[in-house]
């Protein structure tokens, strides 16, 4: 991939375009350009061998214009502040596009978690939580899982936050285990939403999931849940991959068997064998013969060069930022429909919102209720995106950005109105006071 790729600059370039195409109030521009707070912390961790490990951690709070900051925590050896800033920006847009009352944030630690023991990971998570405890909270900033973090990480964060502040609060993180106030349906929510979004778009083109071929890059939380749900709906998952490479079967992979294989210990796909299955490289997966391509790993996987090689009809972005801005142009020119990340993977944050609501109200919803409400949010948002796409003739990414940016501009405008009303009230009061003198 091009080494000059900068995720934050990429995000800003797409925003610039959407501001122009959607004729969004230019006074919003700097509110989405500059994150409200960028925190960097050095985490000192007692390692199992008696040495002290030093790790860099980040929490970027991009915008709380529409509600408390919200966004996941990523553990990755290549995590950078620029990446976290981009991810935080996308969270602001994501919460706005599906109209949930949150702003955007993201966190990360520069670490290869595969090199740490469970005890070291727990201590690292505790140091990180203590470091950011003063700026998070259920009404302030609510972290969740992301790449290489999961409900176990959230359980540690929940516990460390309670001990650091003396105020244990269920709603301080989402994606928790059920026993700590997690929501049913949260673990599968992002994958569930990805499949629902794919179905909504296919329907517009007179197609359905049943019998449609799918290739998925990344078999972590999002990719494996999406694979299982696609498979359950009759789609034919022909290829999947992880960091070790991919597997392909023209007639369809045995998804339940692969998920079971991956679930057993820390297994990777390069060790998976089954009749009719061949091993492929990640680049081959992206360009394989499948109608739907689902990037569900990391950013910057589909650049302009890769986009020219794709053979799919749809790209459904389960990952955040997998497609570069110049690749968007290639896809559009080639007539490949892209379902943008801020909509396609919003299922996770929508169900995080449900989890937060359940925590605030002290109630617990059933999986059926959660999924039904999730579908409602996605359908409502999709109606708006599609209408914007038809109105402007732009692609779905532009439509999603425009809907989100307008919603942010409206929030900003309401605040400004309040300010103006306040000014006129003051003037009225001054006038009456002068008259009374
Ligand atoms: N977890 C969520 O709820 C959630 C919500 C919205 C968006 N996302 C996004 O979805 C993506 C995946 O998140 P996740 O939670 O599933 O992470 P995860 O850590 O559970 O899984 C990541 C997967 O990607 C694979 N991978 C890593 N590098 C790869 C590469 N170069 N090529 C192919 N595969 C590679 C890993 O082996 C793993 O299978 C990220 O972009 C994340 O930001 C996650």
Short mmCIF file of C-alpha atoms and ligand atoms in Angstrom, two decimals:
data_model
loop_
_atom_site.label_atom_id
_atom_site.label_comp_id
_atom_site.label_asym_id
_atom_site.label_seq_id
_atom_site.Cartn_x
_atom_site.Cartn_y
_atom_site.Cartn_z
CA UNK A 1 0.00 0.00 0.00
CA UNK A 2 1.15 3.59 -0.58
CA UNK A 3 3.30 4.65 2.37
CA UNK A 4 2.08 8.25 2.29
CA UNK A 5 -1.46 7.21 3.19
CA UNK A 6 -2.64 9.20 6.20
CA UNK A 7 -6.04 8.10 7.55
CA UNK A 8 -6.84 11.48 9.09
CA UNK A 9 -6.03 13.39 5.89
CA UNK A 10 -8.06 10.83 3.94
CA UNK A 11 -11.07 11.38 6.23
CA UNK A 12 -10.74 15.15 5.90
CA UNK A 13 -10.53 14.96 2.08
CA UNK A 14 -13.84 13.08 1.94
CA UNK A 15 -15.42 15.59 4.34
CA UNK A 16 -14.25 18.49 2.14
CA UNK A 17 -15.91 16.89 -0.85
CA UNK A 18 -19.16 16.19 1.01
CA UNK A 19 -19.33 19.74 2.40
CA UNK A 20 -19.19 21.02 -1.17
CA UNK A 21 -21.49 18.48 -2.85
CA UNK A 22 -24.05 18.74 -0.02
CA UNK A 23 -23.74 22.52 0.27
CA UNK A 24 -23.30 22.12 4.03
CA UNK A 25 -22.99 25.27 6.17
CA UNK A 26 -19.24 26.08 5.90
CA UNK A 27 -19.19 27.26 9.52
CA UNK A 28 -19.28 23.56 10.49
CA UNK A 29 -15.98 22.81 8.70
CA UNK A 30 -13.56 23.49 11.55
CA UNK A 31 -15.76 21.64 14.03
CA UNK A 32 -15.14 18.45 12.08
CA UNK A 33 -11.52 19.26 11.24
CA UNK A 34 -10.21 19.75 14.77
CA UNK A 35 -10.84 17.10 17.44
CA UNK A 36 -11.88 18.71 20.72
CA UNK A 37 -9.23 16.85 22.70
CA UNK A 38 -6.26 14.62 21.81
CA UNK A 39 -4.82 12.76 24.78
CA UNK A 40 -1.57 10.80 24.68
CA UNK A 41 -0.52 8.71 27.66
CA UNK A 42 2.59 6.66 28.48
CA UNK A 43 1.64 3.39 30.13
CA UNK A 44 4.17 1.68 32.38
CA UNK A 45 3.38 -1.99 32.83
CA UNK A 46 5.04 -4.57 35.08
CA UNK A 47 5.83 -7.43 32.73
CA UNK A 48 5.88 -11.10 33.71
CA UNK A 49 9.68 -11.30 33.37
CA UNK A 50 10.25 -8.51 35.91
CA UNK A 51 10.97 -5.76 33.34
CA UNK A 52 8.86 -2.63 32.83
CA UNK A 53 7.06 -2.30 29.50
CA UNK A 54 6.34 1.20 28.18
CA UNK A 55 3.40 1.61 25.78
CA UNK A 56 1.90 4.66 24.15
CA UNK A 57 -1.87 5.10 24.41
CA UNK A 58 -4.31 7.60 22.90
CA UNK A 59 -7.83 8.85 23.41
CA UNK A 60 -9.13 11.31 20.86
CA UNK A 61 -12.42 13.02 21.66
CA UNK A 62 -13.47 14.40 18.33
CA UNK A 63 -16.86 16.02 18.92
CA UNK A 64 -19.57 16.02 21.56
CA UNK A 65 -21.83 18.40 19.68
CA UNK A 66 -24.63 15.80 19.60
CA UNK A 67 -23.99 13.96 22.88
CA UNK A 68 -21.29 12.23 24.97
CA UNK A 69 -18.18 11.10 23.10
CA UNK A 70 -18.41 7.48 21.96
CA UNK A 71 -15.95 5.10 20.34
CA UNK A 72 -13.92 1.92 20.66
CA UNK A 73 -10.43 1.10 21.91
CA UNK A 74 -7.94 -0.56 19.56
CA UNK A 75 -4.79 -2.51 20.46
CA UNK A 76 -2.46 -2.69 17.48
CA UNK A 77 1.26 -2.49 16.85
CA UNK A 78 0.77 0.12 14.09
CA UNK A 79 -1.73 2.29 15.96
CA UNK A 80 -0.92 6.01 15.54
CA UNK A 81 -2.46 9.26 16.68
CA UNK A 82 -3.43 10.04 13.07
CA UNK A 83 -5.29 6.73 12.82
CA UNK A 84 -7.12 7.34 16.10
CA UNK A 85 -8.03 10.88 15.00
CA UNK A 86 -9.52 9.50 11.77
CA UNK A 87 -11.41 6.78 13.63
CA UNK A 88 -12.76 9.36 16.10
CA UNK A 89 -13.90 11.59 13.23
CA UNK A 90 -15.71 8.67 11.61
CA UNK A 91 -17.44 7.93 14.94
CA UNK A 92 -18.84 11.48 15.03
CA UNK A 93 -20.19 11.03 11.50
CA UNK A 94 -21.44 7.50 12.21
CA UNK A 95 -23.47 8.48 15.26
CA UNK A 96 -24.90 11.41 13.31
CA UNK A 97 -25.82 9.40 10.22
CA UNK A 98 -27.85 6.86 12.20
CA UNK A 99 -29.12 9.61 14.50
CA UNK A 100 -28.09 8.35 17.93
CA UNK A 101 -27.35 10.96 20.60
CA UNK A 102 -23.59 10.50 20.80
CA UNK A 103 -20.55 12.33 19.57
CA UNK A 104 -17.37 10.65 18.36
CA UNK A 105 -14.17 9.44 20.00
CA UNK A 106 -11.64 6.64 19.65
CA UNK A 107 -8.80 5.20 21.65
CA UNK A 108 -5.85 2.99 20.99
CA UNK A 109 -2.67 1.54 22.40
CA UNK A 110 0.40 0.92 20.26
CA UNK A 111 1.01 -2.72 21.19
CA UNK A 112 1.04 -6.14 19.58
CA UNK A 113 -1.32 -7.90 22.00
CA UNK A 114 -0.23 -11.33 20.75
CA UNK A 115 3.12 -10.78 22.49
CA UNK A 116 1.56 -10.14 25.93
CA UNK A 117 0.27 -12.68 28.45
CA UNK A 118 -3.29 -12.36 29.75
CA UNK A 119 -1.95 -10.88 32.99
CA UNK A 120 0.14 -8.29 31.10
CA UNK A 121 -2.85 -7.36 28.93
CA UNK A 122 -4.98 -6.88 32.02
CA UNK A 123 -2.37 -4.64 33.66
CA UNK A 124 -1.95 -2.66 30.44
CA UNK A 125 -5.72 -2.15 30.23
CA UNK A 126 -5.82 -1.06 33.88
CA UNK A 127 -3.00 1.49 33.41
CA UNK A 128 -4.73 2.87 30.32
CA UNK A 129 -8.10 3.13 32.06
CA UNK A 130 -6.57 4.88 35.08
CA UNK A 131 -4.81 7.31 32.74
CA UNK A 132 -7.98 8.30 30.90
CA UNK A 133 -10.41 7.92 33.84
CA UNK A 134 -10.63 11.72 34.41
CA UNK A 135 -11.96 12.28 30.88
CA UNK A 136 -14.33 9.29 30.43
CA UNK A 137 -17.63 8.43 32.13
CA UNK A 138 -21.17 7.35 31.22
CA UNK A 139 -22.25 10.93 30.54
CA UNK A 140 -18.89 12.06 29.16
CA UNK A 141 -17.10 9.53 26.98
CA UNK A 142 -18.00 5.85 26.60
CA UNK A 143 -15.39 3.43 25.19
CA UNK A 144 -16.18 0.04 23.56
CA UNK A 145 -14.26 -2.83 21.91
CA UNK A 146 -12.51 -2.52 18.55
CA UNK A 147 -9.61 -4.35 16.89
CA UNK A 148 -7.95 -6.84 19.28
CA UNK A 149 -10.15 -5.87 22.22
CA UNK A 150 -13.32 -7.61 23.35
CA UNK A 151 -15.79 -8.00 26.22
CA UNK A 152 -12.96 -9.22 28.49
CA UNK A 153 -11.10 -5.92 27.86
CA UNK A 154 -14.32 -4.03 28.67
CA UNK A 155 -14.74 -6.02 31.91
CA UNK A 156 -11.22 -4.94 32.96
CA UNK A 157 -11.91 -1.31 31.98
CA UNK A 158 -15.21 -1.28 33.85
CA UNK A 159 -13.50 -2.63 36.97
CA UNK A 160 -10.46 -0.32 36.75
CA UNK A 161 -12.66 2.74 36.20
CA UNK A 162 -14.75 1.90 39.27
CA UNK A 163 -11.63 1.51 41.40
CA UNK A 164 -9.91 4.64 40.01
CA UNK A 165 -12.91 6.91 40.55
CA UNK A 166 -14.65 5.21 43.47
CA UNK A 167 -17.81 5.34 41.36
CA UNK A 168 -18.45 2.04 39.55
CA UNK A 169 -20.85 2.79 36.68
CA UNK A 170 -22.17 0.18 34.26
CA UNK A 171 -22.59 2.75 31.45
CA UNK A 172 -18.93 3.81 31.40
CA UNK A 173 -18.14 1.24 28.69
CA UNK A 174 -20.28 -0.78 26.28
CA UNK A 175 -19.62 -4.22 24.85
CA UNK A 176 -19.36 -5.58 28.41
CA UNK A 177 -20.12 -9.19 29.39
CA UNK A 178 -23.82 -9.75 30.19
CA UNK A 179 -22.94 -10.33 33.86
CA UNK A 180 -21.63 -6.74 34.10
CA UNK A 181 -24.56 -5.10 32.34
CA UNK A 182 -23.77 -5.91 28.72
CA UNK A 183 -26.51 -6.11 26.14
CA UNK A 184 -27.77 -9.22 24.45
CA UNK A 185 -26.92 -9.01 20.76
CA UNK A 186 -23.95 -6.62 21.21
CA UNK A 187 -21.19 -9.06 20.23
CA UNK A 188 -22.84 -9.88 16.91
CA UNK A 189 -24.32 -6.39 16.36
CA UNK A 190 -21.73 -5.01 13.94
CA UNK A 191 -21.79 -8.14 11.78
CA UNK A 192 -25.58 -8.24 11.99
CA UNK A 193 -25.77 -4.62 10.84
CA UNK A 194 -23.32 -5.24 7.98
CA UNK A 195 -25.56 -8.00 6.59
CA UNK A 196 -28.72 -5.90 7.05
CA UNK A 197 -27.13 -2.95 5.22
CA UNK A 198 -26.00 -5.24 2.39
CA UNK A 199 -29.55 -6.60 2.08
CA UNK A 200 -31.07 -3.09 2.00
CA UNK A 201 -28.75 -2.02 -0.84
CA UNK A 202 -29.16 -5.26 -2.82
CA UNK A 203 -32.93 -4.88 -2.63
CA UNK A 204 -32.66 -1.50 -4.39
CA UNK A 205 -31.01 -3.29 -7.31
CA UNK A 206 -33.61 -6.08 -7.35
CA UNK A 207 -31.23 -8.61 -5.78
CA UNK A 208 -31.27 -10.61 -2.56
CA UNK A 209 -28.71 -12.30 -0.32
CA UNK A 210 -29.86 -15.85 -1.01
CA UNK A 211 -27.46 -17.48 -3.47
CA UNK A 212 -25.23 -14.37 -3.69
CA UNK A 213 -21.49 -14.93 -3.35
CA UNK A 214 -19.55 -13.10 -0.62
CA UNK A 215 -15.84 -12.67 0.21
CA UNK A 216 -14.83 -11.38 3.64
CA UNK A 217 -11.43 -9.94 4.60
CA UNK A 218 -10.89 -10.27 8.37
CA UNK A 219 -12.41 -12.98 10.57
CA UNK A 220 -12.44 -11.25 13.94
CA UNK A 221 -15.53 -10.12 15.80
CA UNK A 222 -17.07 -8.30 12.86
CA UNK A 223 -15.98 -10.56 9.99
CA UNK A 224 -16.84 -13.87 11.64
CA UNK A 225 -20.27 -12.70 12.81
CA UNK A 226 -21.00 -11.26 9.37
CA UNK A 227 -19.86 -14.55 7.75
CA UNK A 228 -22.17 -16.60 9.98
CA UNK A 229 -25.14 -14.31 9.37
CA UNK A 230 -24.56 -14.13 5.59
CA UNK A 231 -24.34 -17.93 5.58
CA UNK A 232 -27.51 -18.21 7.70
CA UNK A 233 -29.37 -16.07 5.17
CA UNK A 234 -28.42 -18.33 2.27
CA UNK A 235 -25.53 -16.28 0.85
CA UNK A 236 -22.55 -18.32 -0.39
CA UNK A 237 -19.39 -17.28 1.45
CA UNK A 238 -16.66 -18.26 -1.01
CA UNK A 239 -13.62 -16.66 0.66
CA UNK A 240 -12.52 -15.44 4.08
CA UNK A 241 -9.15 -14.28 5.41
CA UNK A 242 -7.31 -13.13 8.49
CA UNK A 243 -3.85 -11.74 9.19
CA UNK A 244 -2.30 -15.10 8.17
CA UNK A 245 -3.95 -15.24 4.71
CA UNK A 246 -7.17 -16.51 3.19
CA UNK A 247 -9.12 -19.58 2.14
CA UNK A 248 -11.30 -19.92 -0.96
CA UNK A 249 -13.85 -22.45 -2.17
CA UNK A 250 -15.79 -21.76 -5.36
CA UNK A 251 -18.89 -23.68 -4.19
CA UNK A 252 -18.93 -22.05 -0.75
CA UNK A 253 -16.99 -22.50 2.48
CA UNK A 254 -18.33 -24.37 5.50
CA UNK A 255 -18.69 -21.20 7.59
CA UNK A 256 -19.78 -22.86 10.88
CA UNK A 257 -16.78 -25.23 10.67
CA UNK A 258 -14.38 -22.32 10.05
CA UNK A 259 -15.81 -20.26 12.90
CA UNK A 260 -15.55 -23.26 15.22
CA UNK A 261 -11.95 -23.85 14.08
CA UNK A 262 -10.99 -20.19 14.73
CA UNK A 263 -12.74 -20.15 18.11
CA UNK A 264 -10.56 -23.00 19.38
CA UNK A 265 -7.52 -21.28 20.89
CA UNK A 266 -5.65 -18.65 18.93
CA UNK A 267 -5.93 -20.44 15.60
CA UNK A 268 -5.29 -18.75 12.29
CA UNK A 269 -6.69 -19.57 8.86
CA UNK A 270 -3.33 -20.63 7.41
CA UNK A 271 -3.78 -23.88 9.36
CA UNK A 272 -7.32 -24.57 8.13
CA UNK A 273 -7.76 -27.49 5.73
CA UNK A 274 -10.94 -28.92 4.16
CA UNK A 275 -11.88 -30.64 0.88
CA UNK A 276 -12.13 -28.18 -2.04
CA UNK A 277 -10.53 -25.36 -0.04
CA UNK A 278 -7.46 -23.57 -1.43
CA UNK A 279 -5.25 -21.06 0.36
CA UNK A 280 -5.02 -17.56 -1.13
CA UNK A 281 -3.24 -14.31 -0.24
CA UNK A 282 -5.21 -11.35 1.11
CA UNK A 283 -4.78 -9.40 -2.12
CA UNK A 284 -6.25 -12.37 -4.04
CA UNK A 285 -9.23 -12.40 -1.70
CA UNK A 286 -9.97 -8.78 -2.47
CA UNK A 287 -9.96 -9.49 -6.21
CA UNK A 288 -11.70 -12.88 -6.07
CA UNK A 289 -14.85 -13.74 -7.96
CA UNK A 290 -17.56 -12.83 -5.42
CA UNK A 291 -20.51 -10.49 -5.92
CA UNK A 292 -20.12 -8.85 -2.50
CA UNK A 293 -16.75 -7.93 -1.01
CA UNK A 294 -16.69 -7.21 2.73
CA UNK A 295 -13.45 -5.68 4.02
CA UNK A 296 -13.64 -6.34 7.79
CA UNK A 297 -10.04 -5.84 8.93
CA UNK A 298 -8.23 -2.50 8.84
CA UNK A 299 -7.96 0.80 6.96
CA UNK A 300 -6.29 1.36 3.60
CA UNK A 301 -6.92 -2.09 2.09
CA UNK A 302 -8.57 -0.91 -1.15
CA UNK A 303 -6.52 1.82 -2.79
CA UNK A 304 -6.92 2.95 -6.42
CA UNK A 305 -4.69 0.15 -7.70
CA UNK A 306 -6.60 -2.57 -5.82
CA UNK A 307 -9.92 -0.96 -6.81
CA UNK A 308 -9.04 -1.48 -10.48
CA UNK A 309 -8.59 -5.23 -9.84
CA UNK A 310 -11.84 -5.87 -7.97
CA UNK A 311 -14.36 -8.23 -9.54
CA UNK A 312 -17.25 -7.66 -7.12
CA UNK A 313 -20.42 -5.63 -7.76
CA UNK A 314 -20.69 -4.37 -4.15
CA UNK A 315 -18.18 -3.37 -1.48
CA UNK A 316 -19.76 -3.36 1.98
CA UNK A 317 -17.35 -1.66 4.38
CA UNK A 318 -17.48 -3.56 7.65
CA UNK A 319 -14.09 -2.13 8.67
CA UNK A 320 -13.53 1.56 9.29
CA UNK A 321 -11.78 3.33 6.43
CA UNK A 322 -10.82 0.29 4.31
CA UNK A 323 -11.16 2.27 1.05
CA UNK A 324 -9.06 5.32 0.18
CA UNK A 325 -10.60 8.47 -1.30
CA UNK A 326 -8.95 7.90 -4.72
CA UNK A 327 -10.24 4.30 -4.76
CA UNK A 328 -13.78 5.65 -4.28
CA UNK A 329 -13.47 7.40 -7.65
CA UNK A 330 -12.29 4.21 -9.35
CA UNK A 331 -15.15 2.18 -7.87
CA UNK A 332 -17.69 4.76 -8.94
CA UNK A 333 -16.29 4.91 -12.47
CA UNK A 334 -16.41 1.11 -12.64
CA UNK A 335 -20.03 0.99 -11.44
CA UNK A 336 -19.20 -0.88 -8.22
CA UNK A 337 -21.61 0.13 -5.46
CA UNK A 338 -19.93 0.96 -2.16
CA UNK A 339 -21.84 0.80 1.13
CA UNK A 340 -19.86 3.20 3.34
CA UNK A 341 -18.39 2.28 6.72
CA UNK A 342 -20.16 5.01 8.69
CA UNK A 343 -23.44 3.34 7.76
CA UNK A 344 -22.47 -0.30 7.06
CA UNK A 345 -20.74 -0.96 10.40
CA UNK A 346 -22.95 1.27 12.55
CA UNK A 347 -24.74 -1.77 14.05
CA UNK A 348 -22.09 -1.94 16.78
CA UNK A 349 -22.53 1.60 18.03
CA UNK A 350 -26.31 1.44 17.69
CA UNK A 351 -26.45 -1.58 19.99
CA UNK A 352 -23.87 0.10 22.25
CA UNK A 353 -26.42 2.90 22.51
CA UNK A 354 -29.08 0.32 23.47
CA UNK A 355 -26.70 -1.13 26.07
CA UNK A 356 -26.09 2.34 27.53
CA UNK A 357 -29.85 2.98 27.64
CA UNK A 358 -30.47 -0.35 29.39
CA UNK A 359 -27.76 0.54 31.95
CA UNK A 360 -29.27 3.98 32.58
CA UNK A 361 -32.73 2.50 33.04
CA UNK A 362 -31.59 -0.63 34.91
CA UNK A 363 -33.37 -2.96 32.47
CA UNK A 364 -32.39 -5.81 30.15
CA UNK A 365 -33.77 -6.35 26.66
CA UNK A 366 -34.10 -9.66 24.82
CA UNK A 367 -32.02 -10.38 21.69
CA UNK A 368 -35.13 -10.24 19.48
CA UNK A 369 -36.01 -6.74 20.72
CA UNK A 370 -32.43 -5.55 20.25
CA UNK A 371 -32.18 -6.83 16.67
CA UNK A 372 -35.62 -5.53 15.72
CA UNK A 373 -34.82 -2.05 16.96
CA UNK A 374 -31.41 -2.19 15.27
CA UNK A 375 -33.10 -2.98 11.94
CA UNK A 376 -35.46 -0.02 12.48
CA UNK A 377 -32.56 2.39 12.98
CA UNK A 378 -30.75 1.07 9.90
CA UNK A 379 -33.84 1.15 7.69
CA UNK A 380 -34.69 4.70 8.72
CA UNK A 381 -31.15 5.86 8.07
CA UNK A 382 -31.01 4.06 4.73
CA UNK A 383 -34.19 5.81 3.51
CA UNK A 384 -32.42 9.14 4.15
CA UNK A 385 -29.18 8.05 2.47
CA UNK A 386 -30.95 6.76 -0.57
CA UNK A 387 -33.03 9.95 -0.90
CA UNK A 388 -29.85 12.03 -0.70
CA UNK A 389 -28.18 9.81 -3.30
CA UNK A 390 -31.14 10.30 -5.65
CA UNK A 391 -31.32 14.04 -4.97
CA UNK A 392 -27.64 14.77 -5.62
CA UNK A 393 -26.79 11.87 -7.96
CA UNK A 394 -23.77 11.16 -5.76
CA UNK A 395 -22.46 7.87 -4.37
CA UNK A 396 -23.65 6.39 -1.07
CA UNK A 397 -20.49 7.53 0.77
CA UNK A 398 -21.17 11.16 -0.20
CA UNK A 399 -24.85 10.74 0.68
CA UNK A 400 -23.99 9.36 4.12
CA UNK A 401 -21.46 12.12 4.82
CA UNK A 402 -23.91 14.79 3.69
CA UNK A 403 -26.71 13.44 5.93
CA UNK A 404 -24.30 13.26 8.89
CA UNK A 405 -22.73 16.69 8.31
CA UNK A 406 -26.12 18.36 7.93
CA UNK A 407 -27.25 16.80 11.20
CA UNK A 408 -24.13 18.16 12.90
CA UNK A 409 -24.66 21.57 11.28
CA UNK A 410 -28.23 21.58 12.56
CA UNK A 411 -27.06 20.83 16.11
CA UNK A 412 -24.56 23.66 15.81
CA UNK A 413 -27.21 25.98 14.40
CA UNK A 414 -29.60 25.23 17.29
CA UNK A 415 -26.92 26.21 19.76
CA UNK A 416 -26.21 29.42 17.83
CA UNK A 417 -29.92 30.23 17.79
CA UNK A 418 -30.01 29.83 21.54
CA UNK A 419 -27.14 32.28 21.74
CA UNK A 420 -28.90 34.80 19.50
CA UNK A 421 -32.18 34.45 21.42
CA UNK A 422 -30.17 35.01 24.58
CA UNK A 423 -28.69 38.18 23.14
CA UNK A 424 -32.10 39.57 22.17
CA UNK A 425 -33.49 38.75 25.59
CA UNK A 426 -30.63 40.64 27.16
CA UNK A 427 -31.34 43.63 24.91
CA UNK A 428 -35.05 43.51 25.86
CA UNK A 429 -34.09 43.41 29.53
CA UNK A 430 -31.73 46.36 29.03
CA UNK A 431 -34.52 48.30 27.30
CA UNK A 432 -37.01 47.64 30.12
CA UNK A 433 -34.41 48.55 32.72
CA UNK A 434 -33.71 51.84 30.88
CA UNK A 435 -37.45 52.56 30.65
CA UNK A 436 -37.89 51.92 34.37
CA UNK A 437 -35.11 54.38 35.27
N1 LIG B 1 -15.91 -4.51 17.01
C1 LIG B 1 -16.86 -3.71 16.61
O1 LIG B 1 -17.97 -3.68 17.17
C2 LIG B 1 -16.66 -2.80 15.43
C3 LIG B 1 -17.66 -1.86 15.14
C4 LIG B 1 -17.54 -1.06 14.01
C5 LIG B 1 -16.42 -1.20 13.20
N2 LIG B 1 -15.43 -2.09 13.52
C6 LIG B 1 -14.29 -2.16 12.63
O2 LIG B 1 -14.25 -3.46 12.02
C7 LIG B 1 -12.88 -3.83 11.77
C8 LIG B 1 -12.57 -5.15 12.44
O3 LIG B 1 -12.81 -5.02 13.84
P1 LIG B 1 -12.97 -6.29 14.79
O4 LIG B 1 -13.59 -5.80 16.03
O5 LIG B 1 -13.61 -7.40 14.04
O6 LIG B 1 -11.45 -6.63 15.08
P2 LIG B 1 -10.82 -8.04 15.51
O7 LIG B 1 -9.56 -7.73 16.18
O8 LIG B 1 -11.83 -8.86 16.24
O9 LIG B 1 -10.55 -8.75 14.10
C9 LIG B 1 -9.70 -8.23 13.12
C10 LIG B 1 -9.52 -9.30 12.05
O10 LIG B 1 -8.77 -8.76 10.96
C11 LIG B 1 -7.70 -9.65 10.66
N3 LIG B 1 -6.62 -8.90 10.05
C12 LIG B 1 -5.76 -8.04 10.61
N4 LIG B 1 -4.92 -7.55 9.70
C13 LIG B 1 -5.28 -8.10 8.52
C14 LIG B 1 -4.81 -7.99 7.19
N5 LIG B 1 -3.79 -7.20 6.89
N6 LIG B 1 -5.45 -8.70 6.24
C15 LIG B 1 -6.48 -9.50 6.53
N7 LIG B 1 -6.97 -9.65 7.76
C16 LIG B 1 -6.37 -8.95 8.73
C17 LIG B 1 -7.33 -10.28 11.98
O11 LIG B 1 -6.58 -11.48 11.82
C18 LIG B 1 -8.74 -10.51 12.53
O12 LIG B 1 -9.29 -11.69 11.94
C19 LIG B 1 -12.04 -2.63 12.24
O13 LIG B 1 -11.87 -1.74 11.18
C20 LIG B 1 -12.94 -1.98 13.29
O14 LIG B 1 -12.63 -0.64 13.51
C21 LIG B 1 -15.52 -2.88 14.62
#
